[in-house]
Short mmCIF file of C-alpha atoms and ligand atoms in Angstrom, two decimals:
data_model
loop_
_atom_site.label_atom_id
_atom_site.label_comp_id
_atom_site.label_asym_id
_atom_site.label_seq_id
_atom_site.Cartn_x
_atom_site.Cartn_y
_atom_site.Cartn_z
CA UNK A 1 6.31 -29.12 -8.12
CA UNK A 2 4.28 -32.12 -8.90
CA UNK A 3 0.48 -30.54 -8.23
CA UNK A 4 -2.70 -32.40 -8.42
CA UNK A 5 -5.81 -30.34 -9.13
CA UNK A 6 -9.04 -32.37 -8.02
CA UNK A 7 -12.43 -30.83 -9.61
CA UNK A 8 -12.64 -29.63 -13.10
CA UNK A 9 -15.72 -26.55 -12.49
CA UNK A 10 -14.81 -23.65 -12.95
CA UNK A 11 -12.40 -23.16 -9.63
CA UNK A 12 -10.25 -25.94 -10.65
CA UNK A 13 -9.68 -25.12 -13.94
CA UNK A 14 -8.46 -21.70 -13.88
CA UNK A 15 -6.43 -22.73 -10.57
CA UNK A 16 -4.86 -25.27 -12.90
CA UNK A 17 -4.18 -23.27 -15.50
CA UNK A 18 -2.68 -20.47 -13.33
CA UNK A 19 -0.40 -23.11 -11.25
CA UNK A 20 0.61 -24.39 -15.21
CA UNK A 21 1.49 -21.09 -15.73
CA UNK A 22 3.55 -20.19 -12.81
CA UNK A 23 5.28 -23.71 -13.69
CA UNK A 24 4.54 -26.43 -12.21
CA UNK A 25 3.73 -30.48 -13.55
CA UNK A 26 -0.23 -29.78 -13.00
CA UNK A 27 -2.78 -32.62 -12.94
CA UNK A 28 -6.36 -31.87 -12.91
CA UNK A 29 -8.74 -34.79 -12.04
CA UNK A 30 -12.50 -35.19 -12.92
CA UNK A 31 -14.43 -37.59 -12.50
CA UNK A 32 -17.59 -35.78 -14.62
CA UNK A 33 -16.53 -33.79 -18.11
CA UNK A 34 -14.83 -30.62 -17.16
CA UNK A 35 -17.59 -27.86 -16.37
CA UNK A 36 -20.63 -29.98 -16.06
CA UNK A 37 -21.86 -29.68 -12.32
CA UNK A 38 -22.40 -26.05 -10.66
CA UNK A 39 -19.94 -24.31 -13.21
CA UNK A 40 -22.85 -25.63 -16.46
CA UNK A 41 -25.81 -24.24 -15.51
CA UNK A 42 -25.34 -20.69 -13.52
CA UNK A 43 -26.31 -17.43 -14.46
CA UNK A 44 -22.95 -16.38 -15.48
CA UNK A 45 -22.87 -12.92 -13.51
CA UNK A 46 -19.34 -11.53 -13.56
CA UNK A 47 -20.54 -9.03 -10.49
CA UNK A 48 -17.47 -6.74 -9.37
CA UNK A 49 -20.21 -4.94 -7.17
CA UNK A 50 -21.74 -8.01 -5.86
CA UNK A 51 -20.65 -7.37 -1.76
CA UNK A 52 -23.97 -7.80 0.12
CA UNK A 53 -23.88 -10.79 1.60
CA UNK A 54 -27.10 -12.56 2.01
CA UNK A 55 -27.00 -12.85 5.96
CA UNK A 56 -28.05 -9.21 6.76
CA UNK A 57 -29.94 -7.43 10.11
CA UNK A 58 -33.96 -7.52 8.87
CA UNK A 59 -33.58 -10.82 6.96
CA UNK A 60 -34.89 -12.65 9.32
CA UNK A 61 -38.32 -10.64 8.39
CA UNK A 62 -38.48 -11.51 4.49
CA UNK A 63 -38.01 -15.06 5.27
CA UNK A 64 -41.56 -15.85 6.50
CA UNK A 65 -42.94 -14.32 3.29
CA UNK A 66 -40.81 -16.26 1.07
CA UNK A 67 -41.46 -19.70 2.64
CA UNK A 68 -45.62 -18.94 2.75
CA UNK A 69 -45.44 -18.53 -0.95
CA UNK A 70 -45.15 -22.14 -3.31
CA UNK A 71 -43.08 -19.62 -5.97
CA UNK A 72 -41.39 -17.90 -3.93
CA UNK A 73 -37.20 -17.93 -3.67
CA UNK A 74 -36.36 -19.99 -0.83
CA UNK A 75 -37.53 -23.60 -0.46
CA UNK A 76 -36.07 -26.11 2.68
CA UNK A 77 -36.77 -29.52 2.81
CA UNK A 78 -37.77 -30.23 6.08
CA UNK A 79 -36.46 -33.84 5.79
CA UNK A 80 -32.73 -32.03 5.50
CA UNK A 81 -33.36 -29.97 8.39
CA UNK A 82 -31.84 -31.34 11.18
CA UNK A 83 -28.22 -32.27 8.71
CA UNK A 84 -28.58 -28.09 7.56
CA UNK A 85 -29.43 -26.88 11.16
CA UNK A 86 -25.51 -25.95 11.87
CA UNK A 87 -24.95 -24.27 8.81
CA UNK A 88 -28.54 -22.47 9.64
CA UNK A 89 -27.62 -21.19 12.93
CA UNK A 90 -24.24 -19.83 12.03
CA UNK A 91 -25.97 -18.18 8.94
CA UNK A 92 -27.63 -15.99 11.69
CA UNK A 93 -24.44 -15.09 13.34
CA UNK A 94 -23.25 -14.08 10.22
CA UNK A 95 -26.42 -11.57 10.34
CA UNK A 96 -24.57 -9.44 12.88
CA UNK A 97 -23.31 -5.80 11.48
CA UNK A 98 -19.75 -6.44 12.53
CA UNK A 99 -19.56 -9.63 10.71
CA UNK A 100 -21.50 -8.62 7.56
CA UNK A 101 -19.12 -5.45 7.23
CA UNK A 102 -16.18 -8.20 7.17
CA UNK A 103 -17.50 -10.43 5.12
CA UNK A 104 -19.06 -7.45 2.39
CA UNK A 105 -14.84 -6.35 2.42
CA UNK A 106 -13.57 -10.01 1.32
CA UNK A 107 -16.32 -10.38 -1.15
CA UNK A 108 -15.30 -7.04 -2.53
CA UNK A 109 -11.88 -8.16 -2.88
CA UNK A 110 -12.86 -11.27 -4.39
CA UNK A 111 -15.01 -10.20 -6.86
CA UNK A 112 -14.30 -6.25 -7.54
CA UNK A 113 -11.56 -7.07 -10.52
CA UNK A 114 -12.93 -9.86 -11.82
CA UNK A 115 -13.82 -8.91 -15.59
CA UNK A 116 -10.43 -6.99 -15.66
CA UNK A 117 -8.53 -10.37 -14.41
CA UNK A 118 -10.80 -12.86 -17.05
CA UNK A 119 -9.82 -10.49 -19.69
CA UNK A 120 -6.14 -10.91 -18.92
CA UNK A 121 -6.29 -14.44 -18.17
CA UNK A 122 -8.09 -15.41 -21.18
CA UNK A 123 -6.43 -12.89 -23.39
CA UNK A 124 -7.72 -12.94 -27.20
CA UNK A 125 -9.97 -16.07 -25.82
CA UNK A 126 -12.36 -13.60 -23.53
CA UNK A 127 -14.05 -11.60 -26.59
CA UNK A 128 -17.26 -13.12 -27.69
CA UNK A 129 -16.94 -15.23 -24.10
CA UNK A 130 -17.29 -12.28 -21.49
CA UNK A 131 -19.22 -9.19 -22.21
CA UNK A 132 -18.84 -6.37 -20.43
CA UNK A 133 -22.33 -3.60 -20.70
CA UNK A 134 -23.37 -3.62 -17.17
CA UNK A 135 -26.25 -5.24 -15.31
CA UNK A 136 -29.75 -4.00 -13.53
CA UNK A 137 -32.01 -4.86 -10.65
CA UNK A 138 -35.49 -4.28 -11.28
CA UNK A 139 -38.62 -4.01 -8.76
CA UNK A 140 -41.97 -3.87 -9.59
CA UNK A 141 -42.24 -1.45 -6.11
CA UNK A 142 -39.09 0.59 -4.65
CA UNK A 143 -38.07 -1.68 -1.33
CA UNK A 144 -37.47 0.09 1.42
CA UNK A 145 -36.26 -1.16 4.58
CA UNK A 146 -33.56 -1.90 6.68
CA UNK A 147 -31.74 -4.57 4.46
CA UNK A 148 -32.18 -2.07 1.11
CA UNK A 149 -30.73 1.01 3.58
CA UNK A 150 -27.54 -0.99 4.79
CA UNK A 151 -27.32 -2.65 1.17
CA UNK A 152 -26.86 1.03 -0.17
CA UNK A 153 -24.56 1.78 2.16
CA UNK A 154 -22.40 -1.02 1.83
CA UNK A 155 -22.00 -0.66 -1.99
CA UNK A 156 -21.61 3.12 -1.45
CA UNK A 157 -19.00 2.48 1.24
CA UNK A 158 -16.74 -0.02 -1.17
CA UNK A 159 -17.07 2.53 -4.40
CA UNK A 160 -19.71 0.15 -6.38
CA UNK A 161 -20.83 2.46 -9.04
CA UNK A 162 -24.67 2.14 -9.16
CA UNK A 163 -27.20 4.77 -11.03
CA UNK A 164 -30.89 4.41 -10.14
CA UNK A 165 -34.00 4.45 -12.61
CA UNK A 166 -37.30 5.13 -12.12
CA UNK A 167 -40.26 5.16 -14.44
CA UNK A 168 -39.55 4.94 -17.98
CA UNK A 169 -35.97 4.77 -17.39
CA UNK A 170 -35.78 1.40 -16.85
CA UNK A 171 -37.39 0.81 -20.39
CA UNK A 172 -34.93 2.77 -22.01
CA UNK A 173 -32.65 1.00 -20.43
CA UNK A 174 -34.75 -2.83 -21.34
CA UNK A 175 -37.39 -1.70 -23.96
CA UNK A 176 -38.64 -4.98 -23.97
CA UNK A 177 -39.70 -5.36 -20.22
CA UNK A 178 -42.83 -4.73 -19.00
CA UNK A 179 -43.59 -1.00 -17.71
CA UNK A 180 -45.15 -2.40 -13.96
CA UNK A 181 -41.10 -2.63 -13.44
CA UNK A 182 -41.01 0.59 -12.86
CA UNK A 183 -37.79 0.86 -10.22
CA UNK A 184 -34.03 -0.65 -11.05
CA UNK A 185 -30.63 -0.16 -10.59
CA UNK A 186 -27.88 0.17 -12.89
CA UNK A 187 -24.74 -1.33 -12.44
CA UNK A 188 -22.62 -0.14 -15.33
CA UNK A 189 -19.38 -1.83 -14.60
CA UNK A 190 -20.77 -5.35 -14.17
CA UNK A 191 -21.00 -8.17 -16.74
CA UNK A 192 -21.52 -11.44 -17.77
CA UNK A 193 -20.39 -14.48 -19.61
CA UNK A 194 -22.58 -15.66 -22.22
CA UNK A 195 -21.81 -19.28 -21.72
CA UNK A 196 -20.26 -20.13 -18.83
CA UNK A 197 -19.95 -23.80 -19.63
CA UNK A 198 -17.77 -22.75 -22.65
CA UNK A 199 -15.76 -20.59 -20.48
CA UNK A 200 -14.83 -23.62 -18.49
CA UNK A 201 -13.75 -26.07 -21.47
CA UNK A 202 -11.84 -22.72 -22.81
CA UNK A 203 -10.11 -22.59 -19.56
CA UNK A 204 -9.34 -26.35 -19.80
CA UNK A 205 -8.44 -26.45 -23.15
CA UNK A 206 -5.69 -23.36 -22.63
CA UNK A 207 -4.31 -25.52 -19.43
CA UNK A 208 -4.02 -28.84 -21.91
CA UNK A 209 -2.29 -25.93 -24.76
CA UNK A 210 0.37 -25.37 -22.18
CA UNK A 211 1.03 -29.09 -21.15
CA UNK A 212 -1.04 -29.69 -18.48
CA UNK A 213 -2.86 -32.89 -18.11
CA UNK A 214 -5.78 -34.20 -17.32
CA UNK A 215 -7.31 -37.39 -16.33
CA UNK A 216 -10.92 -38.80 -16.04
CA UNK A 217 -11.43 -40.40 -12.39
CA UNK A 218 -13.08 -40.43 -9.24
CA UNK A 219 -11.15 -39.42 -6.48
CA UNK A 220 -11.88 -41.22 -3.41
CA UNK A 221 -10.08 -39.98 -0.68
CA UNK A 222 -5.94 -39.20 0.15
CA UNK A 223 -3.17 -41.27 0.71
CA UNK A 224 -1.40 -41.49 3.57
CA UNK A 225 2.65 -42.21 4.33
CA UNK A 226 4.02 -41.35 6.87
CA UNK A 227 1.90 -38.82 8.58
CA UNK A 228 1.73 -36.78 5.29
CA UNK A 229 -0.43 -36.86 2.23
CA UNK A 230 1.38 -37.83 -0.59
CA UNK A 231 -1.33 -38.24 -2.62
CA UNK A 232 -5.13 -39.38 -3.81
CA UNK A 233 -6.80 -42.33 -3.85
CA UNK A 234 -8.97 -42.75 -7.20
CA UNK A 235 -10.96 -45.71 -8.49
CA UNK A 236 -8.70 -46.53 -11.05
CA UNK A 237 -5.38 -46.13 -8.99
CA UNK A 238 -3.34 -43.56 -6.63
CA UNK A 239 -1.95 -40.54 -8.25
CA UNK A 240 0.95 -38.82 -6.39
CA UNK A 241 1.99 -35.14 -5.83
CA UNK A 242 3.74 -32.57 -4.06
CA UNK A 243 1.04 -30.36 -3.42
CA UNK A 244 -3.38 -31.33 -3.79
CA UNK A 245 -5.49 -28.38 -5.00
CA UNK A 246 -9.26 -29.87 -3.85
CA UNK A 247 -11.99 -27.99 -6.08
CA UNK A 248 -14.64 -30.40 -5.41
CA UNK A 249 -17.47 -27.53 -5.30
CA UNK A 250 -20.56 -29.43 -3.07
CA UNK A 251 -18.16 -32.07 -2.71
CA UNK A 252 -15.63 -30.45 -0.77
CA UNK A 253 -17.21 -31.34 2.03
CA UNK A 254 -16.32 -35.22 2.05
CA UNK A 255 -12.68 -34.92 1.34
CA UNK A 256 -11.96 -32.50 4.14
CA UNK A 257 -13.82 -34.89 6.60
CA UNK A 258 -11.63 -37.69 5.80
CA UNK A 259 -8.52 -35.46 6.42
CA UNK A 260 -10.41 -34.15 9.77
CA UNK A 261 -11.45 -30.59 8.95
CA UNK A 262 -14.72 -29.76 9.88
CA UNK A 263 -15.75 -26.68 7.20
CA UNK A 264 -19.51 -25.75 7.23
CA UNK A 265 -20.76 -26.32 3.64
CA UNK A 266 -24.35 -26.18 2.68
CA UNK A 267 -26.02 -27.32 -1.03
CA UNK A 268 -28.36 -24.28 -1.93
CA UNK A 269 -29.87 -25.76 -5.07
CA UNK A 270 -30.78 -23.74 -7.46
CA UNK A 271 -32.80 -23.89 -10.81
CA UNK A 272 -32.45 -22.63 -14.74
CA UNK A 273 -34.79 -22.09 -17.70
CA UNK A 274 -33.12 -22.20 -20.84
CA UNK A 275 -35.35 -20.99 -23.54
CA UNK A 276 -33.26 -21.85 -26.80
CA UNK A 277 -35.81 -19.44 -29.26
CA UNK A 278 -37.13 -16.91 -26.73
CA UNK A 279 -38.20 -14.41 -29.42
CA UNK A 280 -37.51 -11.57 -26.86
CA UNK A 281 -34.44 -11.22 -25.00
CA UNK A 282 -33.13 -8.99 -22.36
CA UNK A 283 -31.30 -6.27 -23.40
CA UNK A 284 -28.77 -6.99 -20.29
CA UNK A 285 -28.10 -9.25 -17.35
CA UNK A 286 -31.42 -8.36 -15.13
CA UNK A 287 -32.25 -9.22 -11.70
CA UNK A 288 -35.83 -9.32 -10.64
CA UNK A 289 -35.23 -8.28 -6.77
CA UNK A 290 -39.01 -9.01 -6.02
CA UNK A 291 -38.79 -12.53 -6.71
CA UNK A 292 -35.11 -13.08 -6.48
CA UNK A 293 -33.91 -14.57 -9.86
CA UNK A 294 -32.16 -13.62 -12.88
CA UNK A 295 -32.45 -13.43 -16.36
CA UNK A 296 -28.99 -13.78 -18.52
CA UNK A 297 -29.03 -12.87 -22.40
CA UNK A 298 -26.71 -15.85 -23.92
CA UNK A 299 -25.00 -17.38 -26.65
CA UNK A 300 -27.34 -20.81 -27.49
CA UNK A 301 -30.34 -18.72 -26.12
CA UNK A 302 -32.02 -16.93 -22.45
CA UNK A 303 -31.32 -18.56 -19.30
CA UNK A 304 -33.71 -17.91 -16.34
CA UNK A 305 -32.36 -18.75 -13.05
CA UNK A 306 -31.79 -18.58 -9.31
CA UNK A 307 -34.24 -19.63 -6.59
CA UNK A 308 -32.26 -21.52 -3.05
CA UNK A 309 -33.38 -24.55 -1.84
CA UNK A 310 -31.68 -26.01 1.25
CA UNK A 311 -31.51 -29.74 0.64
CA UNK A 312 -29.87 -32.59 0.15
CA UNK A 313 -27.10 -32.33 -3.08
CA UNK A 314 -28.50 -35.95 -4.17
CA UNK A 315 -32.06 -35.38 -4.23
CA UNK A 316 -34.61 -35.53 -7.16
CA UNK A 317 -35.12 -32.05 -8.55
CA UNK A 318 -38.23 -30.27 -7.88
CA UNK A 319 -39.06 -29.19 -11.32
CA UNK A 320 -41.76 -27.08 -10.01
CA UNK A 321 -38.95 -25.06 -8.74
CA UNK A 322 -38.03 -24.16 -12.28
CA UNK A 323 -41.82 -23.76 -13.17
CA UNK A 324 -41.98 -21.60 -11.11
CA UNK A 325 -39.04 -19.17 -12.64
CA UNK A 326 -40.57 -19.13 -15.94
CA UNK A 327 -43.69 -18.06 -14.46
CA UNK A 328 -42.22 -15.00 -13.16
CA UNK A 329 -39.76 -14.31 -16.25
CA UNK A 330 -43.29 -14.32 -18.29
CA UNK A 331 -44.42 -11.66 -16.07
CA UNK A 332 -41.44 -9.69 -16.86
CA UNK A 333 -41.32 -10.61 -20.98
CA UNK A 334 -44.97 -11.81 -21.62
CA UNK A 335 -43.55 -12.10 -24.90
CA UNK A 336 -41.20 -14.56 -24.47
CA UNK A 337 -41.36 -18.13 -26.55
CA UNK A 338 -41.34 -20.80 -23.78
CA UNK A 339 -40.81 -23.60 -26.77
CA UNK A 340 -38.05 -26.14 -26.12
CA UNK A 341 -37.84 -25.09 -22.83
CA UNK A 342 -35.04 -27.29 -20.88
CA UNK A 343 -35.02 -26.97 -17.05
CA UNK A 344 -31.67 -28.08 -14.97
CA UNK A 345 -31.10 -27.66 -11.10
CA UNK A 346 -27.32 -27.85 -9.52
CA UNK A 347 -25.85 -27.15 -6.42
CA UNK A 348 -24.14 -24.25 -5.39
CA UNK A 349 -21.79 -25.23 -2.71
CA UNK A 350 -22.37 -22.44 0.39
CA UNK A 351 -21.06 -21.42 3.23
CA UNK A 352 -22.65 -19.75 6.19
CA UNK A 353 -21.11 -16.17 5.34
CA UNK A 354 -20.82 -16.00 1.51
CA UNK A 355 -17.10 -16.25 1.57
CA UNK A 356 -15.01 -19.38 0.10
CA UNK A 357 -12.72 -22.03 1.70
CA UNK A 358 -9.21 -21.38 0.36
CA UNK A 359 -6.28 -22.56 2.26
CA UNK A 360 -4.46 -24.86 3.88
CA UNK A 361 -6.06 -28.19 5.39
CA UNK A 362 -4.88 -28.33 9.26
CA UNK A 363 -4.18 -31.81 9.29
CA UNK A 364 -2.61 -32.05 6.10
CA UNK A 365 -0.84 -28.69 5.15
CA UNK A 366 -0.34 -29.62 1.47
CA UNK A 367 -3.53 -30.14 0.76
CA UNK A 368 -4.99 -26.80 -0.54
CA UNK A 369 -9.22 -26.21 0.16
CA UNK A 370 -11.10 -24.08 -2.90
CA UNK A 371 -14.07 -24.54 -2.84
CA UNK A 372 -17.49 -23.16 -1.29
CA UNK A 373 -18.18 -20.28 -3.64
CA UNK A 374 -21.58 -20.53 -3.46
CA UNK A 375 -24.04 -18.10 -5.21
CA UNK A 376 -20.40 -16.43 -6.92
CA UNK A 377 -17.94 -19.38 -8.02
CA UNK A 378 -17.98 -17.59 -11.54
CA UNK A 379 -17.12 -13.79 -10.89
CA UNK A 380 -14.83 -14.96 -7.78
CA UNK A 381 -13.07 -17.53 -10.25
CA UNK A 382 -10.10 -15.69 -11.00
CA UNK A 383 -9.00 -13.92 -8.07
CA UNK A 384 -9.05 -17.62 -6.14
CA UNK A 385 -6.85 -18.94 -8.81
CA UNK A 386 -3.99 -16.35 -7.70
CA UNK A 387 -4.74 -16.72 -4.37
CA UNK A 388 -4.07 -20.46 -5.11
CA UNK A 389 -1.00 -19.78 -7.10
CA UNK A 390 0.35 -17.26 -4.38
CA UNK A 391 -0.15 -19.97 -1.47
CA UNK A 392 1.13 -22.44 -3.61
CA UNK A 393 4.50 -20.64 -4.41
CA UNK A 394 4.65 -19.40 -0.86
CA UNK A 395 4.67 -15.72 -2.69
CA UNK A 396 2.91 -12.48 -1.80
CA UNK A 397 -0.99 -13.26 -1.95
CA UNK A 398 -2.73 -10.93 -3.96
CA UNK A 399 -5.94 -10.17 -1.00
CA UNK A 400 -5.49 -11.16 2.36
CA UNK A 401 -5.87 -14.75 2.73
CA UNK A 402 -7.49 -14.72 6.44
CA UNK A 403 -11.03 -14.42 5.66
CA UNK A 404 -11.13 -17.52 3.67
CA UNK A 405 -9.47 -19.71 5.85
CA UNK A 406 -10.53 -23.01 6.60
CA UNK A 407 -11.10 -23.00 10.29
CA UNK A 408 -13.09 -20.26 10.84
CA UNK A 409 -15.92 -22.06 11.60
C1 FAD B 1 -28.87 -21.35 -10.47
C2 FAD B 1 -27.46 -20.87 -10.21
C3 FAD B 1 -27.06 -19.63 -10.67
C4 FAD B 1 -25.77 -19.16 -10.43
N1 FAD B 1 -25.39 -17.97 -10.97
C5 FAD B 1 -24.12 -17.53 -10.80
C6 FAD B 1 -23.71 -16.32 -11.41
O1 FAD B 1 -24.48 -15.67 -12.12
N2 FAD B 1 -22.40 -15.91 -11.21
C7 FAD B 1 -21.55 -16.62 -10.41
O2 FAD B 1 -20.42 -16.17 -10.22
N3 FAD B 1 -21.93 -17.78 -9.83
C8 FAD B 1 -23.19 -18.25 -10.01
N4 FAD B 1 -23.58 -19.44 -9.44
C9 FAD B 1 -22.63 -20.15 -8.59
C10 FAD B 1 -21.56 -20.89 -9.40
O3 FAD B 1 -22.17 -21.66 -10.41
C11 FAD B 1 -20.74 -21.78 -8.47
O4 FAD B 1 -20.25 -21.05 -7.38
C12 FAD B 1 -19.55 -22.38 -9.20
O5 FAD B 1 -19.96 -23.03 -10.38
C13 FAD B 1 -18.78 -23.35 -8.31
O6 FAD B 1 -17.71 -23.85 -9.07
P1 FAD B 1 -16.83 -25.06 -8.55
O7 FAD B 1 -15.77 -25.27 -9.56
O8 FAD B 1 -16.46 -24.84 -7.13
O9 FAD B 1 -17.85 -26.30 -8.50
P2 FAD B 1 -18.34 -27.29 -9.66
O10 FAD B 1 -18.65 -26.59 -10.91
O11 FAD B 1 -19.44 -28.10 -9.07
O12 FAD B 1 -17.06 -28.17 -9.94
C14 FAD B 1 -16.61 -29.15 -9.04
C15 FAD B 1 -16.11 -30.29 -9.89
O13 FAD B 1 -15.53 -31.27 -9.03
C16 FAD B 1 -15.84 -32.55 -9.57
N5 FAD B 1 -15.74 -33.54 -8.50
C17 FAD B 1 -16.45 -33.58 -7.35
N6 FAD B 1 -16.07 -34.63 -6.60
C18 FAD B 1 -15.09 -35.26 -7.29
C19 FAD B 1 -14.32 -36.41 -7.04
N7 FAD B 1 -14.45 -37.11 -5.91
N8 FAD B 1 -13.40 -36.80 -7.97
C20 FAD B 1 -13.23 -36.09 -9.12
N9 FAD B 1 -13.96 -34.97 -9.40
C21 FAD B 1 -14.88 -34.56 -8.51
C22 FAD B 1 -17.28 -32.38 -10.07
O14 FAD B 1 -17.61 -33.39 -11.01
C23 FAD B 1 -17.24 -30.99 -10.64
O15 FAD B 1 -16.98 -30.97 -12.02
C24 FAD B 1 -24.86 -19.94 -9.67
C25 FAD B 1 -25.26 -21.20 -9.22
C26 FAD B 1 -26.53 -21.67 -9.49
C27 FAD B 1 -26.92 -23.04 -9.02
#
């Protein structure tokens, strides 16, 4: 079939190249360079425990703290409010146990083979791109509470392998981080990339290897004949196809209103340092679970992110945002060389219950919705590309499609 890919991040990419594989004439359309948006600047977790979702029972109680403190992890722009208020209010349905049991299983599926699946995706292309060596969470104090109890649980529950430190075990695990982080956790079968905008173009330039194509333009909106989409509308000219793959990240949003789906889709902005010559460097992929950010060991250098801010995709950055991460990451490595410091802020494109949009559009059943991976778009990468693929061929899918669907909202 004749397949148009629209979206060159990281979701579009290794859909394309998987639909190329399986063979079919694949187009992929961007109207940016390939892996410049959400997919450049992320922390590059490859996560196969990653299953709590965010919207838990107790979360309600952090919240207040985080939004009294100026550095703290979640910022909303008030101004946004009443456009995020939707999204908002299902979040907190999504807080019920039920529902966070459901949605912790389809994460788990989405995420729990990821490295294995990169690695045989990329074949000899994944060494020196994805490293495997595990990843920690650190806290100054041990949390306790009703979130940390039915976090346990959950990872316990879906076989995440996790060993916890204490004392001087977490500096023999990250001999460079200071002692006051004195409680972690270990995951030993997580992993990273070590630049994920390089694992993008690697993805694209394997899809190009193989014959697929790929063209530079903005893609406005679908065409019409008939009653069917036969195609998309871009600003320099239609392009035509069998079957549309839209992987639009943030952007998702807009095409599935003009084909009448309603999907609930939410920028939570979030911020990087990259410190080029840090001098120190993690010893792994870290999490600092007091303040909610990361700190990734990478090729061209350290990148500090995370922080969520609910806002509009289009607004100015807050680079006090990203001030505020490096603050923090000095606490952690008050060693670290802050020169040539470059800060960058993207979009990750959320739903209310941490789970993607893949499937069918109602209105317009060729059309095929990927996007929506939020705070995981990296590590849940490959596992959408053969969900694609499967839908695509009408063939076995390889995780039960339902929880992803389109309408659920
Ligand atoms: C600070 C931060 C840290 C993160 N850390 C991690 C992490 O450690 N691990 C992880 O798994 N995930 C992480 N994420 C999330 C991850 O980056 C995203 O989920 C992922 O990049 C989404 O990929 P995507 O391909 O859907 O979107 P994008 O990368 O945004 O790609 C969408 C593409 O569509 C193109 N496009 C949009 N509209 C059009 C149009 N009309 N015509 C043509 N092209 C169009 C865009 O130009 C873009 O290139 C993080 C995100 C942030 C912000």
């Amino acid at each position: 079939m004749k397949i148009l890919v629209v979206g060159a991040g990281i979701i579009g990419a290794l859909s394309a190249l998987q639909l190329r594989r399986s063979g079919h004439a694949v187009t992929l359309i961007e109207r940016d360079e390939p892996g410049m948006q959400c997919s450049y600047g992320n922390g590059g977790a490859l996560s196969p425990d990653f299953c709590v979702p965010f919207a838990l029972p107790g979360m309600m109680k952090r919240i207040p703290r985080w939004f009294a403190d100026p550095n703290g992890p979640l910022f909303v722009d008030w101004r946004h409010l009443p456009k995020s208020l939707p999204w908002l209010f299902e979040w907190l349905r999504q807080s019920k146990l039920d529902k966070v049991w459901h949605n912790a299983r389809a994460m788990r599926a989405l995420h729990g083979p990821c490295i294995d699946l990169y690695e045989s995706m990329l074949g000899e292309k994944a060494a020196g791109l994805i490293e495997r060596g595990g990843s920690v969470y650190v806290w100054k104090t041990p949390k306790a509470g009703p979130t940390e109890t039915l976090s346990r649980t959950i990872r316990e529950t879906m076989g995440v392998q996790v060993v916890p430190l204490q004392g001087r075990q977490v500096q023999e695990i990250d001999p460079n981080l200071h002692p006051s982080y004195c409680n972690g956790l270990l995951f030993p079968n997580n992993g990273h990339t070590v630049n994920p905008l390089r694992l993008t173009q690697t993805i694209v330039d394997m899809f190009v290897a193989i014959g697929g194509a790929v063209i530079r333009d903005d893609v406005q909106g679908p065409v019409w004949k008939d009653g069917k989409v036969i195609g998309v509308q871009c600003s320099q000219g239609s392009n035509l196809a069998e079957r549309m793959v839209i992987a639009t990240g943030i952007r998702g949003k807009t095409f599935a209103a003009q084909l009448g789906d309603h999907v609930l889709l939410q920028a939570e902005r979030g911020y990087h340092v990259m410190l080029p010559d840090p001098g120190v460097r993690p010893a792994l992929k870290i999490s600092n679970r007091d303040h909610m950010f990361g700190l990734a060991p990478m090729e061209n250098g350290v990148r500090i992110g995370g922080t969520v801010e609910i806002s509009d995709p289009d607004a100015p950055m807050r680079p006090e945002r990203a001030r505020s991460l490096l603050m923090h990451a000095r606490a952690m490595y008050p060693d670290l060389n802050v020169e040539g410091a470059e800060f960058w802020m993207g979009s990750r494109p959320s739903t209310p219950d941490c789970l993607p949009i893949i499937g069918p559009s109602a209105r317009a059943p060729n059309v095929l919705y990927a996007f929506g991976h939020g705070h995981s778009g990296v590590m849940a990468s490959p596992m959408t590309a053969q969900l694609v693929t499967a839908l695509i061929n009408d063939a076995a899918p390889p995780v039960d499609p339902t929880p992803y669907r389109p309408d659920r909202f």
